[in-house]
Amino acid sequence: MPVTTRGTGAPVIDPDRFRRVLGHYPTGVVVVTALDAAGTAIGMTVGSFTSVSLDPPLVAFLPDKSSSSWRALRESGERFCVNVLSAGQEDVCRAVAMRKTDKFHDIGWRPSPAGNPVINGALAWIDCVTEQLHDAGDHQIVVGRVLHLQEGDGDTPLLFHQGAYGTFAPH
């Protein structure tokens, strides 16, 4: 099969193939939360989250630039909370990913030390302030400085792998 390029010399990769191949790498599932100007909980489900640095403590997530949820989070200010979902929270994941408004109507939460929503039952939460934003194709890389963090409830994470949700059980 001939390789086509975009003038940069780099091959053009079919987006469906890219998604299918990278789907072999399991990811954890987090919900990034904040409060809007009216004090309403807002958030987005994210599968691309990682630790970045121990000194200083930094984490990152990678939202799609076209996401209306990401736009709302950006407009809410610099602070956000990453909620690591536990295995039993697929319903939370789906509700936050699907709903356009009032995403937290049926989701219990409490304020973090910075005032961001901490979802009840989350495996862990990480309160952050935005340190850096980087453009990365059709996504942005959001680097957050960790202000507070805590282990939460639950014992196993919610994972996403090859288009389905599941969990992890250690050997």
PDB file of C-alpha atoms in Angstrom:
ATOM      1  CA  MET A   1       0.000   0.000   0.000  1.00  0.00           C
ATOM      2  CA  PRO A   2       1.538   3.377  -0.963  1.00  0.00           C
ATOM      3  CA  VAL A   3       2.267   5.846   1.813  1.00  0.00           C
ATOM      4  CA  THR A   4       0.734   9.269   1.348  1.00  0.00           C
ATOM      5  CA  THR A   5       2.056  12.360   3.078  1.00  0.00           C
ATOM      6  CA  ARG A   6       0.799  15.853   3.828  1.00  0.00           C
ATOM      7  CA  GLY A   7       3.760  17.809   2.569  1.00  0.00           C
ATOM      8  CA  THR A   8       5.562  17.311   5.890  1.00  0.00           C
ATOM      9  CA  GLY A   9       6.946  13.957   4.873  1.00  0.00           C
ATOM     10  CA  ALA A  10       4.929  12.296   7.644  1.00  0.00           C
ATOM     11  CA  PRO A  11       2.536   9.537   6.598  1.00  0.00           C
ATOM     12  CA  VAL A  12      -1.192  10.204   6.752  1.00  0.00           C
ATOM     13  CA  ILE A  13      -2.740   7.878   9.328  1.00  0.00           C
ATOM     14  CA  ASP A  14      -6.389   6.895   8.992  1.00  0.00           C
ATOM     15  CA  PRO A  15      -8.195   8.239  12.122  1.00  0.00           C
ATOM     16  CA  ASP A  16     -10.308   5.081  12.537  1.00  0.00           C
ATOM     17  CA  ARG A  17      -7.211   2.875  12.402  1.00  0.00           C
ATOM     18  CA  PHE A  18      -5.402   5.196  14.837  1.00  0.00           C
ATOM     19  CA  ARG A  19      -8.300   4.950  17.320  1.00  0.00           C
ATOM     20  CA  ARG A  20      -8.559   1.156  16.906  1.00  0.00           C
ATOM     21  CA  VAL A  21      -4.831   0.505  17.410  1.00  0.00           C
ATOM     22  CA  LEU A  22      -4.488   2.869  20.372  1.00  0.00           C
ATOM     23  CA  GLY A  23      -7.622   1.311  21.864  1.00  0.00           C
ATOM     24  CA  HIS A  24      -5.408  -1.617  22.839  1.00  0.00           C
ATOM     25  CA  TYR A  25      -3.915   0.595  25.540  1.00  0.00           C
ATOM     26  CA  PRO A  26      -6.254   0.677  28.557  1.00  0.00           C
ATOM     27  CA  THR A  27      -6.851   4.018  30.226  1.00  0.00           C
ATOM     28  CA  GLY A  28      -8.252   5.067  33.547  1.00  0.00           C
ATOM     29  CA  VAL A  29     -11.354   7.223  33.581  1.00  0.00           C
ATOM     30  CA  VAL A  30     -11.535  10.565  35.370  1.00  0.00           C
ATOM     31  CA  VAL A  31     -14.063  13.345  35.620  1.00  0.00           C
ATOM     32  CA  VAL A  32     -12.569  16.839  35.688  1.00  0.00           C
ATOM     33  CA  THR A  33     -14.792  19.196  37.676  1.00  0.00           C
ATOM     34  CA  ALA A  34     -15.113  22.864  38.588  1.00  0.00           C
ATOM     35  CA  LEU A  35     -17.806  25.360  39.512  1.00  0.00           C
ATOM     36  CA  ASP A  36     -19.134  27.863  36.993  1.00  0.00           C
ATOM     37  CA  ALA A  37     -19.715  31.542  37.817  1.00  0.00           C
ATOM     38  CA  ALA A  38     -23.163  30.704  39.255  1.00  0.00           C
ATOM     39  CA  GLY A  39     -21.701  28.033  41.561  1.00  0.00           C
ATOM     40  CA  THR A  40     -23.076  25.132  39.529  1.00  0.00           C
ATOM     41  CA  ALA A  41     -20.987  21.960  39.245  1.00  0.00           C
ATOM     42  CA  ILE A  42     -19.609  21.407  35.736  1.00  0.00           C
ATOM     43  CA  GLY A  43     -17.310  18.745  34.362  1.00  0.00           C
ATOM     44  CA  MET A  44     -16.172  16.422  31.648  1.00  0.00           C
ATOM     45  CA  THR A  45     -15.221  12.757  31.397  1.00  0.00           C
ATOM     46  CA  VAL A  46     -11.591  12.274  30.353  1.00  0.00           C
ATOM     47  CA  GLY A  47      -9.602   9.153  29.485  1.00  0.00           C
ATOM     48  CA  SER A  48      -6.326  10.933  28.798  1.00  0.00           C
ATOM     49  CA  PHE A  49      -4.967  11.803  32.249  1.00  0.00           C
ATOM     50  CA  THR A  50      -1.446  11.338  33.599  1.00  0.00           C
ATOM     51  CA  SER A  51       0.970  12.332  36.306  1.00  0.00           C
ATOM     52  CA  VAL A  52       3.695  14.641  34.979  1.00  0.00           C
ATOM     53  CA  SER A  53       6.118  15.591  37.762  1.00  0.00           C
ATOM     54  CA  LEU A  54       6.797  14.950  41.440  1.00  0.00           C
ATOM     55  CA  ASP A  55       8.715  18.193  41.995  1.00  0.00           C
ATOM     56  CA  PRO A  56       6.702  20.294  41.516  1.00  0.00           C
ATOM     57  CA  PRO A  57       3.640  18.031  41.699  1.00  0.00           C
ATOM     58  CA  LEU A  58       2.008  18.251  38.258  1.00  0.00           C
ATOM     59  CA  VAL A  59      -0.666  16.282  36.411  1.00  0.00           C
ATOM     60  CA  ALA A  60      -2.123  16.644  32.922  1.00  0.00           C
ATOM     61  CA  PHE A  61      -5.254  15.870  30.937  1.00  0.00           C
ATOM     62  CA  LEU A  62      -5.922  16.283  27.226  1.00  0.00           C
ATOM     63  CA  PRO A  63      -9.366  17.639  26.269  1.00  0.00           C
ATOM     64  CA  ASP A  64     -10.651  17.967  22.709  1.00  0.00           C
ATOM     65  CA  LYS A  65     -10.492  21.639  21.665  1.00  0.00           C
ATOM     66  CA  SER A  66     -14.024  21.473  20.247  1.00  0.00           C
ATOM     67  CA  SER A  67     -15.603  20.157  23.462  1.00  0.00           C
ATOM     68  CA  SER A  68     -18.285  22.428  24.920  1.00  0.00           C
ATOM     69  CA  SER A  69     -17.543  20.914  28.352  1.00  0.00           C
ATOM     70  CA  TRP A  70     -13.882  21.892  28.013  1.00  0.00           C
ATOM     71  CA  ARG A  71     -14.923  25.404  26.984  1.00  0.00           C
ATOM     72  CA  ALA A  72     -17.101  25.676  30.124  1.00  0.00           C
ATOM     73  CA  LEU A  73     -14.244  24.439  32.336  1.00  0.00           C
ATOM     74  CA  ARG A  74     -11.812  26.960  30.795  1.00  0.00           C
ATOM     75  CA  GLU A  75     -14.304  29.777  31.296  1.00  0.00           C
ATOM     76  CA  SER A  76     -14.826  28.798  34.961  1.00  0.00           C
ATOM     77  CA  GLY A  77     -11.287  29.833  35.908  1.00  0.00           C
ATOM     78  CA  GLU A  78      -7.923  28.262  36.618  1.00  0.00           C
ATOM     79  CA  ARG A  79      -8.922  25.735  39.299  1.00  0.00           C
ATOM     80  CA  PHE A  80     -10.192  22.219  38.663  1.00  0.00           C
ATOM     81  CA  CYS A  81     -10.434  18.841  40.388  1.00  0.00           C
ATOM     82  CA  VAL A  82      -9.623  15.470  38.820  1.00  0.00           C
ATOM     83  CA  ASN A  83     -11.874  12.698  40.169  1.00  0.00           C
ATOM     84  CA  VAL A  84     -10.521   9.171  39.554  1.00  0.00           C
ATOM     85  CA  LEU A  85     -13.605   7.022  39.059  1.00  0.00           C
ATOM     86  CA  SER A  86     -13.970   3.683  40.800  1.00  0.00           C
ATOM     87  CA  ALA A  87     -15.158   0.499  39.086  1.00  0.00           C
ATOM     88  CA  GLY A  88     -18.765   1.016  40.189  1.00  0.00           C
ATOM     89  CA  GLN A  89     -19.050   4.513  38.697  1.00  0.00           C
ATOM     90  CA  GLU A  90     -19.665   3.786  35.031  1.00  0.00           C
ATOM     91  CA  ASP A  91     -23.055   5.508  35.430  1.00  0.00           C
ATOM     92  CA  VAL A  92     -21.281   8.686  36.626  1.00  0.00           C
ATOM     93  CA  CYS A  93     -18.867   8.471  33.700  1.00  0.00           C
ATOM     94  CA  ARG A  94     -21.686   8.159  31.183  1.00  0.00           C
ATOM     95  CA  ALA A  95     -23.873  10.853  32.773  1.00  0.00           C
ATOM     96  CA  VAL A  96     -21.076  13.418  32.713  1.00  0.00           C
ATOM     97  CA  ALA A  97     -20.004  12.406  29.193  1.00  0.00           C
ATOM     98  CA  MET A  98     -23.526  12.531  27.724  1.00  0.00           C
ATOM     99  CA  ARG A  99     -25.469  15.301  29.391  1.00  0.00           C
ATOM    100  CA  LYS A 100     -25.115  18.806  28.062  1.00  0.00           C
ATOM    101  CA  THR A 101     -26.574  20.624  31.077  1.00  0.00           C
ATOM    102  CA  ASP A 102     -27.134  19.856  34.758  1.00  0.00           C
ATOM    103  CA  LYS A 103     -24.698  16.929  34.573  1.00  0.00           C
ATOM    104  CA  PHE A 104     -24.505  16.603  38.349  1.00  0.00           C
ATOM    105  CA  HIS A 105     -28.263  16.541  39.027  1.00  0.00           C
ATOM    106  CA  ASP A 106     -28.152  12.917  40.273  1.00  0.00           C
ATOM    107  CA  ILE A 107     -24.464  12.781  41.258  1.00  0.00           C
ATOM    108  CA  GLY A 108     -23.498  13.386  44.867  1.00  0.00           C
ATOM    109  CA  TRP A 109     -20.476  15.557  45.512  1.00  0.00           C
ATOM    110  CA  ARG A 110     -18.822  17.694  48.166  1.00  0.00           C
ATOM    111  CA  PRO A 111     -16.464  20.688  47.812  1.00  0.00           C
ATOM    112  CA  SER A 112     -12.712  20.163  47.753  1.00  0.00           C
ATOM    113  CA  PRO A 113     -10.491  22.512  49.774  1.00  0.00           C
ATOM    114  CA  ALA A 114     -10.394  24.756  46.667  1.00  0.00           C
ATOM    115  CA  GLY A 115     -14.191  24.536  46.307  1.00  0.00           C
ATOM    116  CA  ASN A 116     -14.276  22.182  43.312  1.00  0.00           C
ATOM    117  CA  PRO A 117     -16.675  19.224  43.191  1.00  0.00           C
ATOM    118  CA  VAL A 118     -15.300  15.962  44.610  1.00  0.00           C
ATOM    119  CA  ILE A 119     -17.564  13.160  43.399  1.00  0.00           C
ATOM    120  CA  ASN A 120     -18.815  10.840  46.137  1.00  0.00           C
ATOM    121  CA  GLY A 121     -17.357   7.365  45.693  1.00  0.00           C
ATOM    122  CA  ALA A 122     -14.356   8.493  43.622  1.00  0.00           C
ATOM    123  CA  LEU A 123     -11.242   6.374  44.090  1.00  0.00           C
ATOM    124  CA  ALA A 124      -9.112   9.513  44.503  1.00  0.00           C
ATOM    125  CA  TRP A 125      -9.281  13.234  43.807  1.00  0.00           C
ATOM    126  CA  ILE A 126      -6.648  15.798  42.862  1.00  0.00           C
ATOM    127  CA  ASP A 127      -7.318  19.541  43.271  1.00  0.00           C
ATOM    128  CA  CYS A 128      -5.308  21.650  40.815  1.00  0.00           C
ATOM    129  CA  VAL A 129      -4.662  25.062  39.379  1.00  0.00           C
ATOM    130  CA  THR A 130      -3.803  25.374  35.684  1.00  0.00           C
ATOM    131  CA  GLU A 131      -0.042  25.736  35.265  1.00  0.00           C
ATOM    132  CA  GLN A 132       0.237  25.540  31.452  1.00  0.00           C
ATOM    133  CA  LEU A 133      -1.858  24.993  28.323  1.00  0.00           C
ATOM    134  CA  HIS A 134      -0.304  23.553  25.171  1.00  0.00           C
ATOM    135  CA  ASP A 135      -1.852  23.113  21.738  1.00  0.00           C
ATOM    136  CA  ALA A 136      -1.574  19.534  20.480  1.00  0.00           C
ATOM    137  CA  GLY A 137      -3.393  18.979  17.198  1.00  0.00           C
ATOM    138  CA  ASP A 138      -7.141  18.824  17.817  1.00  0.00           C
ATOM    139  CA  HIS A 139      -6.582  18.644  21.593  1.00  0.00           C
ATOM    140  CA  GLN A 140      -4.959  20.743  24.290  1.00  0.00           C
ATOM    141  CA  ILE A 141      -2.590  19.543  26.982  1.00  0.00           C
ATOM    142  CA  VAL A 142      -3.644  21.011  30.319  1.00  0.00           C
ATOM    143  CA  VAL A 143      -0.913  20.852  32.946  1.00  0.00           C
ATOM    144  CA  GLY A 144      -2.184  21.364  36.472  1.00  0.00           C
ATOM    145  CA  ARG A 145      -0.219  22.097  39.645  1.00  0.00           C
ATOM    146  CA  VAL A 146      -1.533  19.892  42.441  1.00  0.00           C
ATOM    147  CA  LEU A 147      -2.843  21.860  45.417  1.00  0.00           C
ATOM    148  CA  HIS A 148      -4.545  19.076  47.394  1.00  0.00           C
ATOM    149  CA  LEU A 149      -5.123  15.376  46.855  1.00  0.00           C
ATOM    150  CA  GLN A 150      -6.715  12.515  48.705  1.00  0.00           C
ATOM    151  CA  GLU A 151      -7.469   8.852  48.336  1.00  0.00           C
ATOM    152  CA  GLY A 152     -11.197   8.355  48.297  1.00  0.00           C
ATOM    153  CA  ASP A 153     -13.665   5.531  48.452  1.00  0.00           C
ATOM    154  CA  GLY A 154     -13.552   2.329  46.458  1.00  0.00           C
ATOM    155  CA  ASP A 155     -10.752  -0.077  45.768  1.00  0.00           C
ATOM    156  CA  THR A 156     -10.547  -0.651  42.009  1.00  0.00           C
ATOM    157  CA  PRO A 157     -10.515   1.838  39.123  1.00  0.00           C
ATOM    158  CA  LEU A 158     -12.891   2.173  36.210  1.00  0.00           C
ATOM    159  CA  LEU A 159     -10.952   1.431  33.015  1.00  0.00           C
ATOM    160  CA  PHE A 160     -11.678   1.967  29.320  1.00  0.00           C
ATOM    161  CA  HIS A 161     -10.287  -0.586  26.855  1.00  0.00           C
ATOM    162  CA  GLN A 162     -11.181  -1.306  23.220  1.00  0.00           C
ATOM    163  CA  GLY A 163     -14.418   0.666  23.378  1.00  0.00           C
ATOM    164  CA  ALA A 164     -15.727  -0.848  26.622  1.00  0.00           C
ATOM    165  CA  TYR A 165     -15.606  -0.147  30.356  1.00  0.00           C
ATOM    166  CA  GLY A 166     -14.200  -2.606  32.855  1.00  0.00           C
ATOM    167  CA  THR A 167     -11.951  -2.796  35.885  1.00  0.00           C
ATOM    168  CA  PHE A 168      -8.622  -4.125  37.089  1.00  0.00           C
ATOM    169  CA  ALA A 169      -7.951  -7.000  39.413  1.00  0.00           C
ATOM    170  CA  PRO A 170      -4.353  -7.511  40.602  1.00  0.00           C
ATOM    171  CA  HIS A 171      -2.812 -11.000  40.287  1.00  0.00           C
TER     172      HIS A 171
END
